[in-house]
mmCIF file of C-alpha atoms in Angstrom:
data_model
loop_
_atom_site.group_PDB
_atom_site.id
_atom_site.type_symbol
_atom_site.label_atom_id
_atom_site.label_comp_id
_atom_site.label_asym_id
_atom_site.label_seq_id
_atom_site.Cartn_x
_atom_site.Cartn_y
_atom_site.Cartn_z
ATOM 1 C CA MET A 52 -28.029 -42.120 3.360
ATOM 2 C CA GLY A 53 -27.893 -45.954 2.575
ATOM 3 C CA SER A 54 -25.072 -48.984 3.049
ATOM 4 C CA ASP A 55 -25.153 -49.242 -0.569
ATOM 5 C CA GLN A 56 -24.727 -45.326 -1.304
ATOM 6 C CA VAL A 57 -21.349 -45.352 0.985
ATOM 7 C CA THR A 58 -19.875 -48.669 -0.152
ATOM 8 C CA ARG A 59 -20.111 -46.432 -3.664
ATOM 9 C CA LEU A 60 -19.145 -43.808 -2.429
ATOM 10 C CA GLY A 61 -15.547 -45.501 -0.899
ATOM 11 C CA GLU A 62 -15.120 -46.905 -4.023
ATOM 12 C CA LEU A 63 -15.236 -42.829 -5.388
ATOM 13 C CA GLU A 64 -12.708 -41.551 -3.157
ATOM 14 C CA THR A 65 -10.554 -44.905 -3.532
ATOM 15 C CA VAL A 66 -10.934 -43.737 -7.820
ATOM 16 C CA VAL A 67 -10.380 -40.225 -7.501
ATOM 17 C CA THR A 68 -7.776 -40.546 -5.480
ATOM 18 C CA ARG A 69 -6.263 -42.356 -7.574
ATOM 19 C CA ARG A 70 -6.523 -41.272 -10.484
ATOM 20 C CA LEU A 71 -4.957 -37.355 -8.310
ATOM 21 C CA PRO A 72 -1.746 -37.308 -10.117
ATOM 22 C CA ALA A 73 -3.854 -37.543 -13.696
ATOM 23 C CA ILE A 74 -6.495 -34.812 -12.431
ATOM 24 C CA LEU A 75 -3.126 -32.358 -11.567
ATOM 25 C CA ASN A 76 -1.333 -33.287 -14.674
ATOM 26 C CA GLU A 77 -3.969 -32.142 -16.596
ATOM 27 C CA VAL A 78 -4.039 -28.689 -14.645
ATOM 28 C CA ARG A 79 -1.260 -28.084 -15.036
ATOM 29 C CA ASP A 80 -0.541 -28.502 -18.856
ATOM 30 C CA GLN A 81 -4.298 -26.259 -19.234
ATOM 31 C CA LEU A 82 -2.732 -23.180 -17.014
ATOM 32 C CA VAL A 83 0.739 -23.820 -19.031
ATOM 33 C CA GLU A 84 -0.312 -20.867 -21.320
ATOM 34 C CA GLN A 85 -1.833 -18.400 -19.040
ATOM 35 C CA HIS A 86 -0.074 -19.305 -16.157
ATOM 36 C CA PRO A 87 3.000 -20.649 -16.095
ATOM 37 C CA ASP A 88 4.112 -20.038 -12.655
ATOM 38 C CA TYR A 89 1.351 -22.070 -11.564
ATOM 39 C CA ALA A 90 1.869 -24.684 -13.695
ATOM 40 C CA ALA A 91 5.538 -24.982 -12.591
ATOM 41 C CA PHE A 92 4.726 -25.431 -9.405
ATOM 42 C CA LEU A 93 2.190 -28.171 -9.785
ATOM 43 C CA THR A 94 5.315 -30.036 -11.631
ATOM 44 C CA GLU A 95 7.713 -29.435 -8.859
ATOM 45 C CA GLU A 96 5.771 -30.017 -5.905
ATOM 46 C CA LEU A 97 3.229 -32.950 -7.299
ATOM 47 C CA ALA A 98 4.137 -35.367 -4.595
ATOM 48 C CA GLU A 99 3.078 -32.690 -1.732
ATOM 49 C CA ILE A 100 -0.058 -31.450 -3.712
ATOM 50 C CA VAL A 101 -1.742 -35.275 -4.856
ATOM 51 C CA THR A 102 -1.542 -35.744 -0.254
ATOM 52 C CA ALA A 103 -3.322 -32.400 0.177
ATOM 53 C CA SER A 104 -5.582 -32.919 -2.974
ATOM 54 C CA ALA A 105 -6.357 -36.688 -1.190
ATOM 55 C CA GLY A 106 -7.648 -34.826 2.262
ATOM 56 C CA PHE A 107 -9.928 -32.415 -0.402
ATOM 57 C CA VAL A 108 -11.000 -35.502 -2.080
ATOM 58 C CA ARG A 109 -11.866 -36.754 1.845
ATOM 59 C CA ARG A 110 -13.570 -33.451 2.565
ATOM 60 C CA LEU A 111 -15.784 -34.031 -0.353
ATOM 61 C CA ILE A 112 -16.971 -37.256 0.060
ATOM 62 C CA ASN A 113 -17.833 -37.188 3.916
ATOM 63 C CA LEU A 114 -19.837 -33.696 2.540
ATOM 64 C CA ALA A 115 -21.256 -35.952 -0.396
ATOM 65 C CA GLU A 116 -22.823 -38.129 2.582
ATOM 66 C CA GLU A 117 -24.502 -35.908 3.862
ATOM 67 C CA PRO A 118 -26.696 -33.785 1.081
ATOM 68 C CA ASP A 119 -29.220 -32.110 2.993
ATOM 69 C CA ALA A 120 -26.835 -30.499 5.766
ATOM 70 C CA ASP A 121 -25.351 -27.584 4.841
ATOM 71 C CA LEU A 122 -22.582 -26.761 3.636
ATOM 72 C CA PRO A 123 -19.911 -26.166 6.657
ATOM 73 C CA GLU A 124 -17.889 -22.534 6.905
ATOM 74 C CA LEU A 125 -14.148 -23.631 6.740
ATOM 75 C CA GLY A 126 -14.031 -21.395 9.931
ATOM 76 C CA SER A 127 -10.394 -21.377 11.303
ATOM 77 C CA GLY A 128 -9.103 -24.946 9.912
ATOM 78 C CA VAL A 129 -6.370 -26.425 8.429
ATOM 79 C CA GLU A 130 -7.975 -25.396 5.245
ATOM 80 C CA GLN A 131 -8.970 -21.408 5.914
ATOM 81 C CA VAL A 132 -5.288 -20.490 6.891
ATOM 82 C CA VAL A 133 -3.791 -22.873 4.118
ATOM 83 C CA PHE A 134 -5.438 -20.856 1.176
ATOM 84 C CA GLU A 135 -5.354 -17.723 2.920
ATOM 85 C CA GLU A 136 -1.288 -18.099 2.911
ATOM 86 C CA ILE A 137 -2.052 -19.100 -0.848
ATOM 87 C CA GLY A 138 -3.460 -14.940 -1.323
ATOM 88 C CA ARG A 139 -1.490 -13.797 0.798
ATOM 89 C CA THR A 140 1.986 -14.749 -0.958
ATOM 90 C CA GLN A 141 0.472 -13.916 -4.026
ATOM 91 C CA TYR A 142 0.233 -10.292 -3.300
ATOM 92 C CA ARG A 143 3.950 -10.484 -1.164
ATOM 93 C CA GLN A 144 5.100 -11.951 -5.110
ATOM 94 C CA GLY A 145 3.035 -9.078 -6.748
ATOM 95 C CA ARG A 146 0.925 -11.171 -8.880
ATOM 96 C CA ARG A 147 -2.888 -10.676 -9.400
ATOM 97 C CA VAL A 148 -5.648 -12.276 -7.390
ATOM 98 C CA THR A 149 -7.502 -12.653 -10.405
ATOM 99 C CA SER A 150 -5.295 -14.888 -12.102
ATOM 100 C CA LEU A 151 -4.930 -17.327 -8.675
ATOM 101 C CA LEU A 152 -8.751 -17.609 -9.164
ATOM 102 C CA SER A 153 -8.912 -17.872 -12.620
ATOM 103 C CA ALA A 154 -6.449 -21.112 -11.861
ATOM 104 C CA TYR A 155 -9.044 -22.445 -8.949
ATOM 105 C CA ARG A 156 -11.580 -22.418 -11.834
ATOM 106 C CA VAL A 157 -9.445 -24.596 -13.512
ATOM 107 C CA GLY A 158 -8.995 -26.605 -11.154
ATOM 108 C CA ALA A 159 -12.094 -26.933 -10.204
ATOM 109 C CA ARG A 160 -13.803 -27.903 -14.106
ATOM 110 C CA VAL A 161 -10.880 -30.723 -14.707
ATOM 111 C CA ALA A 162 -11.758 -31.941 -10.663
ATOM 112 C CA TRP A 163 -15.348 -32.362 -11.642
ATOM 113 C CA ARG A 164 -14.995 -34.021 -14.718
ATOM 114 C CA HIS A 165 -13.033 -36.706 -13.581
ATOM 115 C CA VAL A 166 -15.053 -36.734 -10.043
ATOM 116 C CA SER A 167 -18.443 -37.484 -12.581
ATOM 117 C CA GLU A 168 -16.878 -39.833 -14.543
ATOM 118 C CA ALA A 169 -16.019 -42.095 -11.871
ATOM 119 C CA ALA A 170 -18.857 -41.639 -10.419
ATOM 120 C CA LEU A 171 -20.981 -42.691 -13.536
ATOM 121 C CA ASP A 172 -18.778 -45.636 -14.131
ATOM 122 C CA LEU A 173 -19.545 -46.709 -10.195
ATOM 123 C CA GLU A 174 -23.378 -46.180 -10.854
ATOM 124 C CA VAL A 175 -23.548 -43.326 -8.484
ATOM 125 C CA PRO A 176 -27.706 -42.501 -8.010
ATOM 126 C CA ALA A 177 -28.787 -39.281 -9.402
ATOM 127 C CA GLU A 178 -29.141 -37.883 -6.304
ATOM 128 C CA LEU A 179 -25.814 -38.479 -4.656
ATOM 129 C CA PHE A 180 -23.970 -37.209 -8.571
ATOM 130 C CA ALA A 181 -26.011 -34.299 -7.695
ATOM 131 C CA SER A 182 -24.993 -33.469 -4.378
ATOM 132 C CA LEU A 183 -21.553 -34.179 -5.158
ATOM 133 C CA ALA A 184 -21.246 -31.681 -7.909
ATOM 134 C CA THR A 185 -22.634 -29.308 -5.485
ATOM 135 C CA THR A 186 -20.468 -29.600 -3.099
ATOM 136 C CA VAL A 187 -17.533 -29.705 -5.689
ATOM 137 C CA PHE A 188 -17.945 -26.348 -6.591
ATOM 138 C CA ALA A 189 -19.156 -24.746 -3.442
ATOM 139 C CA LEU A 190 -15.646 -26.287 -1.480
ATOM 140 C CA VAL A 191 -14.137 -24.758 -4.737
ATOM 141 C CA ASP A 192 -15.409 -21.217 -3.988
ATOM 142 C CA GLN A 193 -15.205 -21.323 0.149
ATOM 143 C CA LEU A 194 -11.157 -21.878 -0.362
ATOM 144 C CA SER A 195 -11.363 -19.004 -3.475
ATOM 145 C CA GLU A 196 -12.564 -16.997 -1.000
ATOM 146 C CA SER A 197 -10.319 -17.383 1.599
ATOM 147 C CA SER A 198 -7.175 -16.938 -0.986
ATOM 148 C CA LEU A 199 -9.222 -13.888 -1.531
ATOM 149 C CA LYS A 200 -9.531 -12.879 1.785
ATOM 150 C CA GLY A 201 -6.314 -13.357 2.312
ATOM 151 C CA TYR A 202 -4.887 -11.452 -0.713
ATOM 152 C CA LEU A 203 -6.813 -8.009 0.393
ATOM 153 C CA GLN A 204 -5.636 -8.685 3.838
ATOM 154 C CA GLU A 205 -1.974 -8.708 2.976
ATOM 155 C CA GLN A 206 -3.013 -6.085 0.469
ATOM 156 C CA SER A 207 -4.537 -3.984 3.969
ATOM 157 C CA ASP A 208 -1.941 -4.646 5.643
ATOM 158 C CA ALA A 209 1.165 -3.845 3.384
ATOM 159 C CA VAL A 210 -0.729 -0.164 2.969
ATOM 160 C CA ARG A 211 -0.898 0.834 6.931
ATOM 161 C CA MET A 212 2.947 -0.685 6.844
ATOM 162 C CA ARG A 213 4.102 1.584 4.303
ATOM 163 C CA GLU A 214 2.281 4.737 5.744
ATOM 164 C CA ARG A 215 3.617 3.916 8.705
ATOM 165 C CA LEU A 216 7.297 4.034 7.258
ATOM 166 C CA ARG A 217 6.616 6.522 5.156
ATOM 167 C CA ASP A 218 5.469 8.259 8.429
ATOM 168 C CA GLU A 219 8.357 8.007 10.202
ATOM 169 C CA LEU A 220 9.934 9.127 6.786
ATOM 170 C CA THR A 221 8.448 12.113 6.590
ATOM 171 C CA GLU A 222 8.709 13.160 10.440
ATOM 172 C CA LEU A 223 13.091 12.632 10.181
ATOM 173 C CA LEU A 224 12.917 14.344 7.322
ATOM 174 C CA LEU A 225 10.888 17.074 8.983
ATOM 175 C CA SER A 226 12.871 16.926 12.333
ATOM 176 C CA ASP A 227 16.502 18.647 13.121
ATOM 177 C CA ARG A 228 17.748 15.098 13.796
ATOM 178 C CA ALA A 229 17.670 13.575 10.680
ATOM 179 C CA ASP A 230 21.236 12.281 9.317
ATOM 180 C CA GLY A 231 22.360 10.849 6.287
ATOM 181 C CA ALA A 232 22.583 7.386 7.404
ATOM 182 C CA ALA A 233 19.444 7.492 9.277
ATOM 183 C CA VAL A 234 17.472 9.217 6.340
ATOM 184 C CA GLN A 235 19.057 6.976 3.768
ATOM 185 C CA ALA A 236 17.965 3.370 5.508
ATOM 186 C CA ALA A 237 14.657 4.857 6.815
ATOM 187 C CA ALA A 238 13.726 5.866 2.398
ATOM 188 C CA VAL A 239 14.435 2.389 2.495
ATOM 189 C CA ARG A 240 12.412 0.894 4.343
ATOM 190 C CA ALA A 241 9.815 3.197 2.905
ATOM 191 C CA GLU A 242 10.493 2.205 -0.551
ATOM 192 C CA TRP A 243 10.895 5.855 -1.518
ATOM 193 C CA ARG A 244 13.572 7.222 -4.086
ATOM 194 C CA LEU A 245 15.641 10.041 -1.863
ATOM 195 C CA PRO A 246 15.557 13.353 -4.147
ATOM 196 C CA ARG A 247 18.652 16.325 -4.677
ATOM 197 C CA SER A 248 16.322 18.358 -2.880
ATOM 198 C CA ALA A 249 12.520 18.681 -2.322
ATOM 199 C CA ALA A 250 9.705 21.526 -0.640
ATOM 200 C CA VAL A 251 7.217 21.095 2.355
ATOM 201 C CA VAL A 252 3.790 21.978 0.887
ATOM 202 C CA LEU A 253 1.064 23.024 3.971
ATOM 203 C CA VAL A 254 -2.473 22.854 3.950
ATOM 204 C CA GLU A 255 -4.932 24.033 6.925
ATOM 205 C CA ASP A 256 -6.961 20.913 8.063
ATOM 206 C CA GLU A 257 -10.186 22.834 7.875
ATOM 207 C CA ASN A 258 -9.566 23.337 5.052
ATOM 208 C CA ARG A 259 -10.974 20.733 2.435
ATOM 209 C CA LEU A 260 -10.896 21.678 -0.917
ATOM 210 C CA GLY A 261 -7.067 22.707 0.242
ATOM 211 C CA ARG A 262 -6.773 18.624 0.943
ATOM 212 C CA GLU A 263 -7.797 17.171 -1.755
ATOM 213 C CA LEU A 264 -5.905 18.914 -4.150
ATOM 214 C CA VAL A 265 -3.130 17.573 -2.130
ATOM 215 C CA ALA A 266 -4.138 14.115 -1.740
ATOM 216 C CA ARG A 267 -4.180 14.137 -5.980
ATOM 217 C CA LEU A 268 -0.519 15.018 -5.977
ATOM 218 C CA ASP A 269 1.095 11.549 -7.110
ATOM 219 C CA ASP A 270 2.920 9.162 -4.810
ATOM 220 C CA THR A 271 6.483 10.419 -5.294
ATOM 221 C CA CYS A 272 5.511 12.640 -2.824
ATOM 222 C CA LEU A 273 5.444 12.332 1.433
ATOM 223 C CA ARG A 274 1.842 13.486 3.271
ATOM 224 C CA LEU A 275 2.345 13.405 7.092
ATOM 225 C CA ARG A 276 -0.898 15.108 9.302
ATOM 226 C CA ARG A 277 0.114 17.155 12.232
ATOM 227 C CA PRO A 278 -2.296 19.160 14.970
ATOM 228 C CA GLY A 279 -4.010 22.064 12.398
ATOM 229 C CA GLN A 280 -2.461 21.014 8.934
ATOM 230 C CA LEU A 281 -1.570 18.973 6.453
ATOM 231 C CA VAL A 282 2.811 18.691 5.878
ATOM 232 C CA THR A 283 3.233 17.431 2.249
ATOM 233 C CA ILE A 284 6.790 17.057 1.029
ATOM 234 C CA VAL A 285 6.953 16.971 -2.879
ATOM 235 C CA PRO A 286 10.413 15.702 -4.319
ATOM 236 C CA ASP A 287 12.619 17.909 -7.210
ATOM 237 C CA PRO A 288 9.388 20.914 -7.284
ATOM 238 C CA GLY A 289 12.506 22.519 -9.487
ATOM 239 C CA GLY A 290 12.333 19.940 -12.259
ATOM 240 C CA PRO A 291 11.528 20.430 -15.688
ATOM 241 C CA GLY A 292 7.991 21.325 -15.107
ATOM 242 C CA ARG A 293 7.479 21.297 -11.815
ATOM 243 C CA ARG A 294 6.352 24.443 -10.720
ATOM 244 C CA ALA A 295 3.820 25.109 -13.036
ATOM 245 C CA TRP A 296 2.269 21.443 -12.317
ATOM 246 C CA LEU A 297 2.124 22.028 -8.623
ATOM 247 C CA ALA A 298 0.401 25.472 -9.597
ATOM 248 C CA ARG A 299 -1.967 23.767 -11.701
ATOM 249 C CA ALA A 300 -2.784 20.882 -9.446
ATOM 250 C CA LEU A 301 -2.606 23.119 -6.345
ATOM 251 C CA ARG A 302 -4.603 26.072 -7.554
ATOM 252 C CA GLY A 303 -8.284 27.674 -5.867
ATOM 253 C CA GLY A 304 -6.516 25.313 -2.037
ATOM 254 C CA GLY A 305 -4.787 28.092 -0.054
ATOM 255 C CA ALA A 306 -1.416 26.193 -0.036
ATOM 256 C CA VAL A 307 1.732 27.085 0.883
ATOM 257 C CA VAL A 308 4.728 26.079 -1.228
ATOM 258 C CA GLY A 309 7.910 26.278 1.371
ATOM 259 C CA ALA A 310 11.613 27.187 -0.636
ATOM 260 C CA THR A 311 12.705 24.000 -2.734
ATOM 261 C CA VAL A 312 15.748 22.814 -0.436
ATOM 262 C CA PRO A 313 18.247 19.364 -0.030
ATOM 263 C CA VAL A 314 16.680 17.723 1.694
ATOM 264 C CA ASP A 315 18.865 17.778 4.756
ATOM 265 C CA ARG A 316 17.277 21.070 5.484
ATOM 266 C CA LEU A 317 13.820 20.729 5.103
ATOM 267 C CA PRO A 318 13.140 21.984 8.377
ATOM 268 C CA ALA A 319 14.171 24.713 7.541
ATOM 269 C CA SER A 320 11.628 24.564 4.401
ATOM 270 C CA LEU A 321 9.280 24.656 6.615
ATOM 271 C CA ARG A 322 10.220 27.187 8.859
ATOM 272 C CA ILE A 323 9.794 29.397 6.125
ATOM 273 C CA ALA A 324 6.417 27.683 4.495
ATOM 274 C CA GLU A 325 4.011 28.436 8.460
ATOM 275 C CA VAL A 326 5.693 31.660 7.956
ATOM 276 C CA THR A 327 4.559 31.919 4.709
ATOM 277 C CA ALA A 328 1.142 30.422 5.558
ATOM 278 C CA ARG A 329 0.545 33.102 8.567
ATOM 279 C CA LEU A 330 1.307 35.598 6.016
ATOM 280 C CA ARG A 331 -1.696 34.186 3.397
ATOM 281 C CA ARG A 332 -3.683 34.083 6.566
ATOM 282 C CA ASP A 333 -3.273 37.891 8.078
ATOM 283 C CA ARG A 334 -4.104 38.464 4.101
ATOM 284 C CA LEU A 335 -0.522 39.985 3.410
ATOM 285 C CA LEU A 336 -0.428 37.197 0.545
ATOM 286 C CA SER A 337 -2.464 36.686 -1.379
ATOM 287 C CA ASP A 338 -1.106 34.072 -4.479
ATOM 288 C CA ASP A 339 -3.205 30.759 -4.687
ATOM 289 C CA PRO A 340 -1.512 28.861 -4.321
ATOM 290 C CA VAL A 341 1.265 30.861 -2.884
ATOM 291 C CA PHE A 342 5.762 29.901 -3.639
ATOM 292 C CA ALA A 343 7.469 31.092 -0.888
ATOM 293 C CA ASP A 344 10.361 31.870 -2.988
ATOM 294 C CA GLU A 345 8.429 34.741 -4.965
ATOM 295 C CA HIS A 346 8.033 36.541 -1.432
ATOM 296 C CA LEU A 347 11.577 36.497 -0.045
ATOM 297 C CA ASP A 348 11.231 39.974 1.275
ATOM 298 C CA ALA A 349 7.829 39.486 3.371
ATOM 299 C CA ILE A 350 8.625 36.655 5.158
ATOM 300 C CA ILE A 351 11.908 38.540 6.084
ATOM 301 C CA VAL A 352 10.587 41.219 6.835
ATOM 302 C CA HIS A 353 7.316 39.061 8.732
ATOM 303 C CA ARG A 354 9.279 36.793 10.399
ATOM 304 C CA ASP A 355 9.236 38.531 13.577
ATOM 305 C CA ASP A 356 5.988 40.468 13.595
ATOM 306 C CA ARG A 357 6.647 42.229 17.389
ATOM 307 C CA LEU A 358 10.056 43.670 16.022
ATOM 308 C CA LEU A 359 8.819 44.841 12.906
ATOM 309 C CA GLU A 360 6.329 46.347 15.175
ATOM 310 C CA VAL A 361 9.022 48.145 17.354
ATOM 311 C CA LEU A 362 10.854 49.059 13.947
ATOM 312 C CA ARG A 363 7.505 50.909 12.703
ATOM 313 C CA LYS A 364 6.987 52.718 15.134
ATOM 314 C CA ARG A 365 9.520 54.307 15.648
ATOM 315 C CA SER A 366 10.495 54.242 12.383
ATOM 316 C CA LEU A 367 7.013 56.712 12.291
ATOM 317 C CA ALA A 368 6.787 58.324 15.454
ATOM 318 C CA PRO A 369 6.479 61.669 14.087
ATOM 319 C CA LEU A 370 3.278 60.884 12.814
ATOM 320 C CA ASP A 371 2.195 59.824 16.204
ATOM 321 C CA ASP A 372 0.524 63.219 17.356
ATOM 322 C CA LEU A 373 -2.381 63.034 13.425
ATOM 323 C CA ASN A 374 -5.711 61.888 13.744
ATOM 324 C CA ASP A 375 -5.853 58.464 12.300
ATOM 325 C CA SER A 376 -7.439 59.858 8.790
ATOM 326 C CA SER A 377 -4.048 62.500 8.127
ATOM 327 C CA ARG A 378 -2.117 59.529 9.728
ATOM 328 C CA GLU A 379 -3.418 57.162 7.148
ATOM 329 C CA ARG A 380 -2.888 59.512 4.857
ATOM 330 C CA LEU A 381 0.287 60.596 5.146
ATOM 331 C CA GLN A 382 2.175 56.736 5.599
ATOM 332 C CA THR A 383 0.196 55.839 2.015
ATOM 333 C CA THR A 384 1.591 58.772 0.539
ATOM 334 C CA LEU A 385 5.408 57.990 2.048
ATOM 335 C CA ARG A 386 4.857 54.503 1.331
ATOM 336 C CA SER A 387 4.638 55.368 -2.466
ATOM 337 C CA TRP A 388 6.723 57.752 -2.879
ATOM 338 C CA LEU A 389 9.931 55.414 -1.390
ATOM 339 C CA LEU A 390 8.479 52.647 -3.609
ATOM 340 C CA HIS A 391 8.716 55.040 -7.038
ATOM 341 C CA LEU A 392 11.527 56.836 -5.735
ATOM 342 C CA GLY A 393 10.162 59.871 -5.561
ATOM 343 C CA ASP A 394 8.725 60.032 -8.667
ATOM 344 C CA ARG A 395 5.285 62.351 -7.602
ATOM 345 C CA LYS A 396 3.293 61.360 -10.692
ATOM 346 C CA ALA A 397 4.443 57.729 -10.231
ATOM 347 C CA VAL A 398 2.213 58.768 -6.366
ATOM 348 C CA ALA A 399 -0.277 60.295 -7.537
ATOM 349 C CA GLU A 400 -1.058 57.789 -10.423
ATOM 350 C CA ASP A 401 -0.509 55.092 -7.696
ATOM 351 C CA LEU A 402 -3.087 56.707 -5.432
ATOM 352 C CA HIS A 403 -5.436 57.817 -7.745
ATOM 353 C CA ILE A 404 -4.824 61.434 -6.585
ATOM 354 C CA HIS A 405 -4.032 64.645 -7.810
ATOM 355 C CA PRO A 406 -0.582 65.347 -8.366
ATOM 356 C CA GLN A 407 -0.379 68.778 -6.378
ATOM 357 C CA THR A 408 -1.934 66.654 -4.018
ATOM 358 C CA VAL A 409 0.778 64.638 -3.819
ATOM 359 C CA SER A 410 3.566 68.135 -3.311
ATOM 360 C CA TYR A 411 0.841 68.702 -0.218
ATOM 361 C CA ARG A 412 1.405 65.589 1.377
ATOM 362 C CA LEU A 413 4.972 65.391 0.616
ATOM 363 C CA SER A 414 5.537 68.870 1.802
ATOM 364 C CA ARG A 415 3.776 67.900 5.010
ATOM 365 C CA LEU A 416 5.999 64.747 5.413
ATOM 366 C CA HIS A 417 9.129 66.840 5.102
ATOM 367 C CA GLU A 418 7.981 69.451 7.964
ATOM 368 C CA LEU A 419 7.319 65.968 10.332
ATOM 369 C CA PHE A 420 10.411 64.244 9.493
ATOM 370 C CA GLY A 421 12.655 67.439 8.437
ATOM 371 C CA PRO A 422 15.765 65.684 7.002
ATOM 372 C CA ALA A 423 15.498 61.892 7.475
ATOM 373 C CA LEU A 424 13.907 61.834 4.355
ATOM 374 C CA ASP A 425 17.175 63.308 2.761
ATOM 375 C CA ASP A 426 18.830 60.754 4.256
ATOM 376 C CA PRO A 427 19.673 57.329 2.230
ATOM 377 C CA GLU A 428 19.592 54.950 5.647
ATOM 378 C CA ALA A 429 16.553 56.396 6.798
ATOM 379 C CA ARG A 430 15.090 55.894 3.848
ATOM 380 C CA ALA A 431 15.520 51.951 3.729
ATOM 381 C CA THR A 432 14.348 51.614 7.298
ATOM 382 C CA LEU A 433 11.431 53.907 6.231
ATOM 383 C CA LEU A 434 10.830 52.239 3.261
ATOM 384 C CA LEU A 435 11.362 48.646 5.772
ATOM 385 C CA ALA A 436 8.765 49.742 7.733
ATOM 386 C CA LEU A 437 6.137 50.294 5.507
ATOM 387 C CA ALA A 438 6.415 48.759 1.667
ATOM 388 C CA TRP A 439 5.295 45.027 2.870
ATOM 389 C CA GLY A 440 1.731 45.590 4.181
ATOM 390 C CA PRO A 441 -1.372 43.690 2.773
ATOM 391 C CA PRO A 442 -0.727 43.398 -1.474
ATOM 392 C CA GLY A 443 -2.534 46.186 -3.405
ATOM 393 C CA GLY A 444 -3.678 50.092 -3.141
ATOM 394 C CA ARG A 445 -7.194 51.438 -2.995
ATOM 395 C CA PRO A 446 -7.989 54.568 -4.460
ATOM 396 C CA ASP A 447 -6.987 57.002 -1.865
ATOM 397 C CA PRO A 448 -9.607 59.702 -0.885
ATOM 398 C CA GLU A 449 -8.193 63.645 -1.419
#
């Protein structure tokens, strides 16, 4: 570049720098209607922005002096840091990044009009004029990219922090060490409104559809991955329409919904849900989803299967000497008889057998059990041992 062109660029820098207050005021006027916050910022911080803009003009002139050189990346320089921070601030203040980029475009148009007018007045050569235009808009693109990068980084950081705080809150709620003050403080940090009641929803980790359905629940729900399962805390599941909503949202996903409890008793809901999930895996419960509070009797009976097995072994000892098929037929008949309060016709319909077959089997049961079948307490024990098996009955062979 010749000395004359260098001189022209030096003069252009002087003219544009002198015009900076007017340029910024014009930008402010154009931003007032659509972006009043930015316009107010330009008014309040005009002196500092003029100083910073002078550095931008200096950079523009330096780049224009080498029109054949590639525009260098901002890298980790001051401009990069400053404009990334502008993007981060934009996110923290809850503003849209599109508004910021739109304001940049307004500033670029106004700045270029003033630069081009000054360049024409100084009779800057055409090739230098073209270099200036390219450089102005390339610089604005770089600065916009820096702000967008800062915005997205802040957004990503905020999401990770929010998820970490929600995970910590969920762990606390599901633990037995959750005192009220600690929970309240954790809920505030996680920006989660503490409900009066809640329930735990469990889905096995290998259940892809179940995980997807739980992920679609609204953002008031807290989710936590644990070994082998996805745990979700659903607030106020007993509220108007909430149960029906949960049933629709989770249908087909093999989910288990624990009992609704006060928030400080969520560990109990988790334990109930875990027992319920085991019963569903063992095909003792078949609803989809399973609401634990609809099966509390089965949950109580099966909470400790070892005790249940001991009870069954002792209560059904009179059948021990029978072969497997006879034992199964008599157990099935005894179960139905107990459930139908001795109504032989109902037993026959339930098992799809002839009433005379029912009479024969009951006579055999009275022979084996003796007076125990006439004892209300013994019948209650037998009912406990027999009634909570796999759901549904199949036709019983005669």
